[in-house]
Amino acid sequence: MTERSPEGSDTLATYVFAVCRGVDPEAFTGLPGVGGEEMRALPLGTLTAVVQSVDAADFTDQAWQSRLSDQRELERYARAHHEVVSATAACCPTVPLPLATLYLDDERARQGLTDEAERFHTVLRRIAHHAEWGVKVYAPEEAADDTVATAPLAATPSERTRPSPGAGLAYLDRKRGIQRRREQHRDEALRIAETVDTEVRGLATAFRRLRPQALQLTGQRHVQVLNATYLVADHRADDLALLTRTLRERTGVRIDLSGPWVPYSFVGEV
Amino acid sequence: MSEVDFRQAGSPISGPQSANLADILERVLDKGIVIAGDIKIDLLDIELLTIRLRLFVASVDTAKKAGIDWWETDPALSSRASRNALRDENRELRRRLDALESSTDGGDPPGAPDEAAPVKTKKRRTT
């Protein structure tokens, strides 16, 4: 990785979205990409890179740093990237590249990507006729009495009346009970997550466990206990849908299935 | 939930919009063959955590605007809520301590904390 930085605001750089085989440029013509000139197909021998010329000044380290602080901007770039990758993959076998893969110009892009051609071919073979599916398991709702038991904490203590004798002991007992129930609850949720993971792995070609998404990140009320992603052969997609339905009924917990995705998670080292 | 049917040649654009941003980010940021480009962008070195943190802040704000702030009052989820609970508890204890101390002015050793109510204190002080 060289550390040459673009100079001057009128310098163009080549942004690479994906590398694919036999793409029809129609697939991504008209898409805005990450903002720049027309989307293009850059031939790399038997492969093709999907690229766009962008203003290099928009892609400096500093520009990215401030972009990361702005959720709307980050979202715009991530979705734009994803959109081009998805559109390309809709028409031909595609290897997605990570967000913000840039070269100084087309020639450098061709060189750099051609050097990796062998890897691209290997990956294309691996993901042929496969799609990525995300499976998330959420912990079931905690028993209602927990909420009731914790409620006095939130109440304004100044309005509390004088505690009766033995109130301290009762309080501790109650706290211990809550703690115990919470632990049991968590163990149960994790056990269900393991079951789901094992069963889904049974029909997947490859799998990856991702970090569970934070409660606030997902905007969900329920805690995520499994965030995994699976590479599933196209002909098994229906089996997967059926399996998750069955698991949902059997365990009674919320299980989300998302996909099919371009196999993003399975094009690196698996 | 988030259905992204990239094989639907008819509308490849409509799909991604419905996908969860967190799902997209965790895929486009740290996955894919990592090819070192010419222009050095530290994006891949930046801990996803940073992004998560920033997203977290942003999403909390969004949620608050929508009136969803239940985690702020649940001590199990919010350190601020437990701080509040602690502060309240502390204030309550100080109040009782004050009551106790003023009761010892009279010379009588205080009884169990349960009995050290302000009403009683006042009575003792008059003796």
PDB file of C-alpha atoms in Angstrom, chain A residues 15 17 34 76-88 99 260-262 264, chain B residues 4 6 12 15-17 19 24 27-28:
ATOM      1  CA  TYR A  15     -12.936   3.777  -7.443  1.00  0.00           C
ATOM      2  CA  PHE A  17     -16.763  -1.528  -6.708  1.00  0.00           C
ATOM      3  CA  VAL A  34     -20.448   7.092  -5.011  1.00  0.00           C
ATOM      4  CA  ARG A  76     -25.090   7.297   1.541  1.00  0.00           C
ATOM      5  CA  TYR A  77     -21.701   5.865   0.576  1.00  0.00           C
ATOM      6  CA  ALA A  78     -22.372   2.429   1.992  1.00  0.00           C
ATOM      7  CA  ARG A  79     -25.706   2.149   0.225  1.00  0.00           C
ATOM      8  CA  ALA A  80     -24.335   3.521  -3.045  1.00  0.00           C
ATOM      9  CA  HIS A  81     -21.531   0.972  -2.958  1.00  0.00           C
ATOM     10  CA  HIS A  82     -23.911  -1.816  -2.077  1.00  0.00           C
ATOM     11  CA  GLU A  83     -26.287  -0.781  -4.816  1.00  0.00           C
ATOM     12  CA  VAL A  84     -23.657  -1.060  -7.554  1.00  0.00           C
ATOM     13  CA  VAL A  85     -22.394  -4.373  -6.197  1.00  0.00           C
ATOM     14  CA  SER A  86     -25.938  -5.760  -6.040  1.00  0.00           C
ATOM     15  CA  ALA A  87     -26.812  -4.569  -9.528  1.00  0.00           C
ATOM     16  CA  THR A  88     -23.650  -6.134 -10.932  1.00  0.00           C
ATOM     17  CA  LEU A  99     -16.003   0.193   0.476  1.00  0.00           C
ATOM     18  CA  PRO A 260     -30.070 -13.271  -0.423  1.00  0.00           C
ATOM     19  CA  TRP A 261     -26.994 -11.084  -0.237  1.00  0.00           C
ATOM     20  CA  VAL A 262     -24.095 -10.956  -2.627  1.00  0.00           C
ATOM     21  CA  TYR A 264     -19.719 -10.375   0.769  1.00  0.00           C
TER      22      TYR A 264
ATOM     23  CA  VAL B   4     -32.253  -7.867  -0.690  1.00  0.00           C
ATOM     24  CA  PHE B   6     -30.018  -8.968  -5.934  1.00  0.00           C
ATOM     25  CA  PRO B  12     -31.924  -4.187  -8.453  1.00  0.00           C
ATOM     26  CA  GLY B  15     -33.683  -3.899  -2.864  1.00  0.00           C
ATOM     27  CA  PRO B  16     -30.735  -2.341  -1.033  1.00  0.00           C
ATOM     28  CA  GLN B  17     -32.786   0.556   0.278  1.00  0.00           C
ATOM     29  CA  ALA B  19     -31.731  -3.439   3.977  1.00  0.00           C
ATOM     30  CA  ILE B  24     -24.848  -3.342   4.994  1.00  0.00           C
ATOM     31  CA  ARG B  27     -20.601  -6.381   4.979  1.00  0.00           C
ATOM     32  CA  VAL B  28     -19.160  -3.552   2.902  1.00  0.00           C
TER      33      VAL B  28
END
